[in-house]
Amino acid sequence: MAEVSGPTKPVSSAIDRSERPGRVGLLLVLAGLLVGAAVGLSFVANEQAQPLILGLLALLAMAGVFCLFALAIGALQLSGQTGRDDITKAIVDASPEGAIVVEDGGRLIYANEAYLRISGGETFSNLKPVERVFVGSPDVSEAVYRLAQAAHDGRSHVEEIRMAPPPQGETERAFAWFRIAVRAVERPRLPATLWTVTDITHERERQENVFQELQHAIDYLDHAPAGFLSIDPSGSIVYMNATLAFWLGYDLATVGSGGLRLPEIAPSADVLTATEGLPGEVRTDRFDLDLRRRNGQPLPTRLYHRVAFGQDGKPGPSRTFVLNRSAGAESDEPQRAAEVRLARFLNNSPIAIATLDPTGRIARANASFARLFGGTPRQAVPDGRGELGTEPTMWEALVDRDRAALESALVKAADGTVEVQPIEVALAGPGNRSARVWLSPAGGDTAAAADAATPADRERVILYALDTTAQRQLEQQIAQTQKMDTVGQLAGGIAHDFNNVLQAIIGYSDLLLASHRPTDPAFQDIMQIKQNANRAASLVRQLLAFSRRQTLRPEVMNVGEALSDLTLLLKRLLGERVDLDLKHGRDIWPIKADVNQFEQVIVNLAVNARDAMPNGGRLLIRTANILEGLENTERRPGAPAGDHVLIEVLDTGEGIPPDVMEKIFEPFFTTKDIGKGTGLGLSTVFGIIKQSGGTIDVQSTVGSGTAFRIYLPRHEPAAEPVPEIAPASAAPQSNAEIAANRLRGTRDLDKPGGAGPSAPRKPSPDHTGQGVILLVEDEDPVRAVNSRALSARGYTVLEAASGLDALALISDVDQPIDLVVSDVVMPEMDGPTLLRELRKHRPDLKVIFVSGYAEDAFRKNLPDGEDFNFLPKPFSLKQLVETVKETIAR
């Protein structure tokens, strides 16, 4: 507010035409008239006085009635209402702000003393409205016009104008600043507008003085012989003085307000952006760093970096003082130049270097040390009170289990008596980071340094450290891969041998079932034997999936359609507590995979996610295209190169602890209770994805959930031969496949013409046949049961225990052989070798290979385009007979 100078006029100098003060004189005259009339009537005779008295009373009654009507409609006001407004009116009359009230139509009804003084008027005759007082330059006229428009529209508005000269024609001032405001006033009758005018000349002068002082301070700072900048926690440079901008070769107009970022002038100075500190802490560090000029040349500098932390521990913008240490900046002495070169050598080294005392306190350190050990300050400097701050220690950056080993090595290095071996330490914080540390004595008097008071005297040990996080992770990945390959080979070998045993059990069970009626008491016992053999075969098949030796029937498939078909099954498996959310990407590429195995992967992952959310949660399955060379923020380290289709399975469950994460793909490893899991679910998933040419990546946070990301190669359409449809495998299905098949069966029943209860049964196929079959099998029980089954169907069976026996048998037998049914893995001569020898004599001979391994495991040993059929073990006798009859007929 502008102060009012000069003598203060009395409040009565204000003009108020809205007032209607009472007339006390008129009241006295009226009272006198009434008294005179009463005295005069006393001298008149009663007969003559009565009409006069009645007339006078009638006149007074009429006046009273009219006064009542006037009071009711507001035309007449009592003096008490005016009395209640006296205080408010006095305040407005004496206000230093000029105030004027204008009724609708432009009638001035009030102006206080301050407005009269500003406008130069003293009476109502020379009182002017605001529009006539403030006239002058176009800027003033436009502001007054905007105010008048707001008053006309009933809006509030404020303008600040500069008048030269002031409106009342002052001679002592060449100009004046005014703040003019307008707003509507609520009145019971005609609406009015209140204008207020305030002299703000002194306020503007104070603002201009402050601005001038600020400009001087900025000018002093800009042209100081040292650099200065401020960096916010995100790395943006919010201020830089002209000196530093000149050193770096930048235009000062392009710096500040996000125009320049720290990595542009200091690529390796991420330690300047502190993360968190103690609430209320003010941390000042000293750095010797090379800044980068705009032309790419380095600028050796020393930085004094101060950061204040708020009550929440978050850092604010820094106050960084920069000294130029380049040649010629201060002096060119050889010692000074050598010091600068040494500082640049240490601070630009990729090896973390620091000096410590025997208690682990850090005296000095380079930038690499700060990055490796979590932004530890390089050196404590005196604070604002002239006291030396407390140096940080090494123990803050290490996990507790490695502290004892480093403490012992630190004491030995400080004594300088023995050579200290390098130590592997784990670093605190996220990421499972690690480092290899070397310690060596710094030299000097150890006894004297123990009681030293300055940081320089406490530099007893030199620490060198290398970040070994990537190396250890690579070693762990290699070890995990080797372990998985070894376990896979073992599992594959066990599965192959066990399949031969199961083949014999299932085959003889089929023979017994064929010779017993369902009403026979032994029939159910035989069925139990076969069912348990099938269960064992299911486990063996999962082992083959893990070892990537199972038989796959890949076909071009649409991921979105396959997932949509599984939606109903997944909802049934997940239950009511888990919400299923399926999100398809746009234009998902086709892939080539075994549809049944792909469905088993999704079902296994969904079941694991359900078990990880016992109290309910959300399961999200989404797909996306991953284009090679395209930056993708969601890509993980496990993402492969090339174009891939991404299938993500994300849950909100309990998460996987780090110690369990390393074992989740191992067979028979499970965290579930006994009887609730075999430990083959994720190992099966791993094997199927790897055998399909894909990659699986897992990311999990304890308490937040787990994300499985599957990358399958994009299928590029090309001209391919139509593959022959192989007979169905007799290997028992997993629980997930059984559930999926049941669901498909339910869908088929719902289709028109489906095989419902009333549908007629199809006649049983004829499995009898004729022809000569050479059966080559090194397992005697398997060969015997298969021979009995084929002989019972009318075939002539020739048996051979090895490939050499088969060749000798073919050369001795005169009759032609229609079909060879051979095992793949046999001693002396395996199946592919036998086939090559047979092709030399019988190029058109039909062959069926049977094996506990996958077809791809031995196809590579055969010539390209070789025609044969394949039947994976274990299989039922019925499937063997069907395959034999179909192959001979074809």
mmCIF file of N, CA and C in Angstrom, residues 241-296:
data_model
loop_
_atom_site.group_PDB
_atom_site.id
_atom_site.type_symbol
_atom_site.label_atom_id
_atom_site.label_comp_id
_atom_site.label_asym_id
_atom_site.label_seq_id
_atom_site.Cartn_x
_atom_site.Cartn_y
_atom_site.Cartn_z
ATOM 1 N N ASN A 241 26.639 -20.001 -14.398
ATOM 2 C CA ASN A 241 27.051 -18.615 -14.584
ATOM 3 C C ASN A 241 27.799 -18.450 -15.909
ATOM 4 N N ALA A 242 28.010 -17.183 -16.282
ATOM 5 C CA ALA A 242 28.595 -16.888 -17.584
ATOM 6 C C ALA A 242 30.038 -17.358 -17.674
ATOM 7 N N THR A 243 30.765 -17.346 -16.551
ATOM 8 C CA THR A 243 32.165 -17.768 -16.581
ATOM 9 C C THR A 243 32.282 -19.238 -16.963
ATOM 10 N N LEU A 244 31.496 -20.092 -16.314
ATOM 11 C CA LEU A 244 31.549 -21.516 -16.627
ATOM 12 C C LEU A 244 31.031 -21.784 -18.034
ATOM 13 N N ALA A 245 29.990 -21.076 -18.452
ATOM 14 C CA ALA A 245 29.481 -21.245 -19.813
ATOM 15 C C ALA A 245 30.558 -20.876 -20.836
ATOM 16 N N PHE A 246 31.355 -19.818 -20.540
ATOM 17 C CA PHE A 246 32.440 -19.427 -21.453
ATOM 18 C C PHE A 246 33.522 -20.492 -21.472
ATOM 19 N N TRP A 247 33.876 -21.049 -20.313
ATOM 20 C CA TRP A 247 34.880 -22.106 -20.285
ATOM 21 C C TRP A 247 34.460 -23.313 -21.129
ATOM 22 N N LEU A 248 33.169 -23.640 -21.047
ATOM 23 C CA LEU A 248 32.678 -24.833 -21.742
ATOM 24 C C LEU A 248 32.284 -24.556 -23.188
ATOM 25 N N GLY A 249 32.226 -23.272 -23.570
ATOM 26 C CA GLY A 249 31.903 -22.931 -24.945
ATOM 27 C C GLY A 249 30.425 -22.934 -25.255
ATOM 28 N N TYR A 250 29.565 -22.715 -24.256
ATOM 29 C CA TYR A 250 28.123 -22.706 -24.470
ATOM 30 C C TYR A 250 27.592 -21.282 -24.434
ATOM 31 N N ASP A 251 26.515 -21.067 -25.176
ATOM 32 C CA ASP A 251 25.795 -19.810 -25.116
ATOM 33 C C ASP A 251 24.959 -19.798 -23.845
ATOM 34 N N LEU A 252 25.106 -18.753 -23.057
ATOM 35 C CA LEU A 252 24.411 -18.698 -21.773
ATOM 36 C C LEU A 252 22.896 -18.736 -21.949
ATOM 37 N N ALA A 253 22.394 -18.303 -23.079
ATOM 38 C CA ALA A 253 20.941 -18.293 -23.295
ATOM 39 C C ALA A 253 20.378 -19.700 -23.429
ATOM 40 N N THR A 254 21.229 -20.668 -23.789
ATOM 41 C CA THR A 254 20.748 -22.052 -23.961
ATOM 42 C C THR A 254 20.899 -22.883 -22.699
ATOM 43 N N VAL A 255 21.404 -22.300 -21.649
ATOM 44 C CA VAL A 255 21.658 -23.032 -20.410
ATOM 45 C C VAL A 255 20.598 -22.652 -19.397
ATOM 46 N N GLY A 256 20.203 -23.625 -18.585
ATOM 47 C CA GLY A 256 19.201 -23.379 -17.555
ATOM 48 C C GLY A 256 17.812 -23.722 -18.033
ATOM 49 N N SER A 257 16.935 -23.972 -17.077
ATOM 50 C CA SER A 257 15.531 -24.325 -17.336
ATOM 51 C C SER A 257 15.426 -25.542 -18.241
ATOM 52 N N GLY A 258 16.301 -26.529 -18.022
ATOM 53 C CA GLY A 258 16.238 -27.770 -18.776
ATOM 54 C C GLY A 258 16.902 -27.729 -20.125
ATOM 55 N N GLY A 259 17.601 -26.617 -20.458
ATOM 56 C CA GLY A 259 18.247 -26.548 -21.756
ATOM 57 C C GLY A 259 19.507 -27.364 -21.865
ATOM 58 N N LEU A 260 20.104 -27.740 -20.734
ATOM 59 C CA LEU A 260 21.345 -28.504 -20.736
ATOM 60 C C LEU A 260 21.292 -29.487 -19.587
ATOM 61 N N ARG A 261 21.840 -30.705 -19.817
ATOM 62 C CA ARG A 261 21.835 -31.731 -18.795
ATOM 63 C C ARG A 261 23.262 -32.089 -18.416
ATOM 64 N N LEU A 262 23.401 -32.656 -17.220
ATOM 65 C CA LEU A 262 24.720 -32.961 -16.694
ATOM 66 C C LEU A 262 25.513 -33.917 -17.587
ATOM 67 N N PRO A 263 24.926 -35.000 -18.146
ATOM 68 C CA PRO A 263 25.745 -35.889 -18.994
ATOM 69 C C PRO A 263 26.357 -35.202 -20.203
ATOM 70 N N GLU A 264 25.822 -34.041 -20.622
ATOM 71 C CA GLU A 264 26.378 -33.355 -21.775
ATOM 72 C C GLU A 264 27.690 -32.659 -21.448
ATOM 73 N N ILE A 265 27.871 -32.255 -20.191
ATOM 74 C CA ILE A 265 29.115 -31.572 -19.821
ATOM 75 C C ILE A 265 29.994 -32.446 -18.942
ATOM 76 N N ALA A 266 29.444 -33.531 -18.366
ATOM 77 C CA ALA A 266 30.221 -34.428 -17.504
ATOM 78 C C ALA A 266 29.667 -35.835 -17.646
ATOM 79 N N PRO A 267 30.056 -36.574 -18.689
ATOM 80 C CA PRO A 267 29.459 -37.897 -18.932
ATOM 81 C C PRO A 267 29.669 -38.885 -17.799
ATOM 82 N N SER A 268 30.791 -38.773 -17.089
ATOM 83 C CA SER A 268 31.091 -39.749 -16.029
ATOM 84 C C SER A 268 30.882 -39.187 -14.641
ATOM 85 N N ALA A 269 30.120 -38.115 -14.523
ATOM 86 C CA ALA A 269 29.942 -37.462 -13.220
ATOM 87 C C ALA A 269 28.566 -37.708 -12.658
ATOM 88 N N ASP A 270 28.058 -38.935 -12.807
ATOM 89 C CA ASP A 270 26.753 -39.224 -12.238
ATOM 90 C C ASP A 270 26.767 -39.199 -10.722
ATOM 91 N N VAL A 271 27.954 -39.190 -10.104
ATOM 92 C CA VAL A 271 28.026 -39.107 -8.648
ATOM 93 C C VAL A 271 27.566 -37.756 -8.147
ATOM 94 N N LEU A 272 27.453 -36.758 -9.021
ATOM 95 C CA LEU A 272 26.994 -35.441 -8.588
ATOM 96 C C LEU A 272 25.507 -35.429 -8.280
ATOM 97 N N THR A 273 24.767 -36.399 -8.773
ATOM 98 C CA THR A 273 23.326 -36.474 -8.491
ATOM 99 C C THR A 273 23.135 -37.440 -7.332
ATOM 100 N N ALA A 274 23.195 -36.914 -6.118
ATOM 101 C CA ALA A 274 23.034 -37.738 -4.917
ATOM 102 C C ALA A 274 21.634 -38.304 -4.861
ATOM 103 N N THR A 275 21.510 -39.473 -4.271
ATOM 104 C CA THR A 275 20.213 -40.149 -4.207
ATOM 105 C C THR A 275 19.444 -39.764 -2.943
ATOM 106 N N GLU A 276 19.914 -40.173 -1.802
ATOM 107 C CA GLU A 276 19.219 -39.883 -0.551
ATOM 108 C C GLU A 276 20.240 -39.598 0.537
ATOM 109 N N GLY A 277 19.819 -38.845 1.522
ATOM 110 C CA GLY A 277 20.664 -38.538 2.668
ATOM 111 C C GLY A 277 19.835 -38.479 3.926
ATOM 112 N N LEU A 278 20.449 -38.050 4.990
ATOM 113 C CA LEU A 278 19.747 -37.915 6.253
ATOM 114 C C LEU A 278 18.822 -36.706 6.198
ATOM 115 N N PRO A 279 17.681 -36.750 6.867
ATOM 116 C CA PRO A 279 16.771 -35.593 6.863
ATOM 117 C C PRO A 279 17.463 -34.349 7.423
ATOM 118 N N GLY A 280 17.409 -33.264 6.660
ATOM 119 C CA GLY A 280 18.017 -32.016 7.090
ATOM 120 C C GLY A 280 19.521 -31.941 6.889
ATOM 121 N N GLU A 281 20.146 -32.966 6.333
ATOM 122 C CA GLU A 281 21.597 -32.976 6.159
ATOM 123 C C GLU A 281 22.011 -32.037 5.029
ATOM 124 N N VAL A 282 23.168 -31.372 5.221
ATOM 125 C CA VAL A 282 23.787 -30.561 4.180
ATOM 126 C C VAL A 282 25.159 -31.169 3.912
ATOM 127 N N ARG A 283 25.318 -31.748 2.732
ATOM 128 C CA ARG A 283 26.522 -32.488 2.399
ATOM 129 C C ARG A 283 27.340 -31.703 1.382
ATOM 130 N N THR A 284 28.619 -31.516 1.705
ATOM 131 C CA THR A 284 29.540 -30.814 0.807
ATOM 132 C C THR A 284 30.693 -31.748 0.471
ATOM 133 N N ASP A 285 30.902 -31.992 -0.831
ATOM 134 C CA ASP A 285 31.957 -32.894 -1.293
ATOM 135 C C ASP A 285 32.875 -32.154 -2.257
ATOM 136 N N ARG A 286 34.086 -32.668 -2.347
ATOM 137 C CA ARG A 286 35.045 -32.116 -3.295
ATOM 138 C C ARG A 286 35.335 -33.160 -4.380
ATOM 139 N N PHE A 287 35.289 -32.707 -5.630
ATOM 140 C CA PHE A 287 35.503 -33.599 -6.760
ATOM 141 C C PHE A 287 36.593 -33.026 -7.660
ATOM 142 N N ASP A 288 37.433 -33.874 -8.166
ATOM 143 C CA ASP A 288 38.358 -33.520 -9.237
ATOM 144 C C ASP A 288 37.905 -34.264 -10.485
ATOM 145 N N LEU A 289 37.276 -33.536 -11.388
ATOM 146 C CA LEU A 289 36.665 -34.161 -12.557
ATOM 147 C C LEU A 289 37.054 -33.404 -13.815
ATOM 148 N N ASP A 290 36.957 -34.094 -14.917
ATOM 149 C CA ASP A 290 37.097 -33.474 -16.232
ATOM 150 C C ASP A 290 35.719 -33.187 -16.785
ATOM 151 N N LEU A 291 35.399 -31.911 -16.978
ATOM 152 C CA LEU A 291 34.190 -31.538 -17.685
ATOM 153 C C LEU A 291 34.469 -31.555 -19.182
ATOM 154 N N ARG A 292 33.430 -31.651 -19.970
ATOM 155 C CA ARG A 292 33.581 -31.725 -21.417
ATOM 156 C C ARG A 292 33.094 -30.434 -22.052
ATOM 157 N N ARG A 293 33.997 -29.793 -22.802
ATOM 158 C CA ARG A 293 33.611 -28.590 -23.522
ATOM 159 C C ARG A 293 32.666 -28.943 -24.675
ATOM 160 N N ARG A 294 32.099 -27.912 -25.244
ATOM 161 C CA ARG A 294 31.150 -28.134 -26.331
ATOM 162 C C ARG A 294 31.841 -28.754 -27.545
ATOM 163 N N ASN A 295 33.113 -28.461 -27.743
ATOM 164 C CA ASN A 295 33.855 -29.038 -28.878
ATOM 165 C C ASN A 295 34.408 -30.421 -28.567
ATOM 166 N N GLY A 296 34.086 -30.963 -27.380
ATOM 167 C CA GLY A 296 34.524 -32.297 -27.020
ATOM 168 C C GLY A 296 35.821 -32.352 -26.245
#
